[in-house]
Amino acid sequence: MKLGAIEAGGTKFVCAVSDGDFNVEDRTQFPTTTPDETMAQVFAYFDQHPVDAVGIGSFGPVSLNEDAADFGFITNTPKLAWKNYDFLGAMKTHFDIPFYFTTDVNVAAYGEYQAGAGRGKQNILYWTVGTGVGASYIQDGKFLQGFSHPEMGHILLRHDPRDHDFEGVCPYHGDCFEGLAAGPAIEKRFGKKGFELDPSDEFWEIEANYIAQACVNATLILRPDVIIFGGGVMKQEQLFPQIQASFVKQLADYVDTPEISNYIVHVELGDDAGITGALMLAKKALK
């Protein structure tokens, strides 16, 4: 058995092949440019490395309603070249194998649920805070989905008083969670990327406030067993104690949660979470 994975991010695509036990045998990555250029590299990769099924996690929004005419499409994305692109259809035209198609955040969440910080939990909430902000909730092994997938990265938050003048960078909502806390929002404020800021900069307290607000909202709505964070911004180790302390203060003992150091945590699989989850979902597609 050979399994394939595609982690299709807004910045780069990662493709990989594993055996049936998810041992990665080959892996490559390339920039996300236009659909024609990028997908040509995807097709060439899997032509060279044939597989029995592929799990795909794509940047979005994407259509996950299997009864909809646009199922498998990237829909209203700000990456205009990809708007209304039939991702799944393009793959099916080129390869006659099973596919599992979902969001890039869902595949990372599934990897953590099965083999990372969510292992052994009944339900998990996974957030990624990087170029954008997205989330996935898994209950009893199934993704939360209604009409389509959640877009929890665009929930509305209260401005930190120290940040009241910042209008946000989201092209749709301005100062939503993504507009206030994602990597481009940090760069807009300071003219440099987050990893270039001093870890002791007061801004990290502001960032922690926004992330903690999101955790409070999610806790009150979903009551997860654990909240797991991935993404480039979350590689700032000083953030986690700040988020945890802000969360405890904001929640104000209204409801019980697991012990805080085990409740708001970092990914265990690191940058491999997405590929791991996509490979596992490829195997699920075979069944």
Short mmCIF file of N, CA and C in Angstrom, two decimals, residues 1 5 53 60 63 66 137 141 157 169 195 206 257 265 272 282:
data_model
loop_
_atom_site.label_atom_id
_atom_site.label_comp_id
_atom_site.label_asym_id
_atom_site.label_seq_id
_atom_site.Cartn_x
_atom_site.Cartn_y
_atom_site.Cartn_z
N MET A 1 0.84 -1.20 0.00
CA MET A 1 0.00 0.00 0.00
C MET A 1 0.87 1.25 0.00
N ALA A 5 -0.14 12.32 0.21
CA ALA A 5 -0.64 13.45 0.98
C ALA A 5 -0.31 14.75 0.27
N ALA A 53 -4.10 6.07 -2.84
CA ALA A 53 -5.09 7.07 -2.41
C ALA A 53 -4.34 8.31 -1.95
N GLY A 60 -8.28 27.67 2.07
CA GLY A 60 -9.65 27.89 1.69
C GLY A 60 -10.04 29.36 1.67
N SER A 63 -15.23 24.13 -0.50
CA SER A 63 -16.57 23.54 -0.40
C SER A 63 -16.44 22.08 0.00
N GLU A 66 -20.71 17.49 0.07
CA GLU A 66 -20.61 16.52 -1.01
C GLU A 66 -21.80 16.55 -1.96
N TYR A 137 -12.36 21.41 14.72
CA TYR A 137 -12.85 20.72 15.92
C TYR A 137 -13.19 19.29 15.55
N GLY A 141 -13.73 11.50 16.55
CA GLY A 141 -13.09 11.15 15.30
C GLY A 141 -13.68 11.80 14.07
N LEU A 157 -13.29 39.81 17.95
CA LEU A 157 -12.73 39.94 19.29
C LEU A 157 -12.77 41.39 19.75
N VAL A 169 -5.98 43.68 9.50
CA VAL A 169 -5.55 43.50 8.11
C VAL A 169 -6.44 42.54 7.31
N PHE A 195 8.98 36.77 14.36
CA PHE A 195 10.18 36.14 14.92
C PHE A 195 11.32 37.15 15.07
N ILE A 206 -0.28 41.50 24.24
CA ILE A 206 -1.46 41.85 23.45
C ILE A 206 -1.88 40.66 22.58
N THR A 257 -12.33 23.62 33.46
CA THR A 257 -11.56 23.11 32.33
C THR A 257 -10.50 22.15 32.87
N VAL A 265 -2.16 23.99 24.65
CA VAL A 265 -0.85 23.37 24.44
C VAL A 265 -0.37 23.57 23.00
N ASP A 272 4.99 18.58 10.87
CA ASP A 272 4.57 17.33 10.24
C ASP A 272 3.10 17.00 10.49
N ALA A 282 -5.91 9.62 3.79
CA ALA A 282 -5.80 8.86 2.55
C ALA A 282 -6.13 7.40 2.80
#
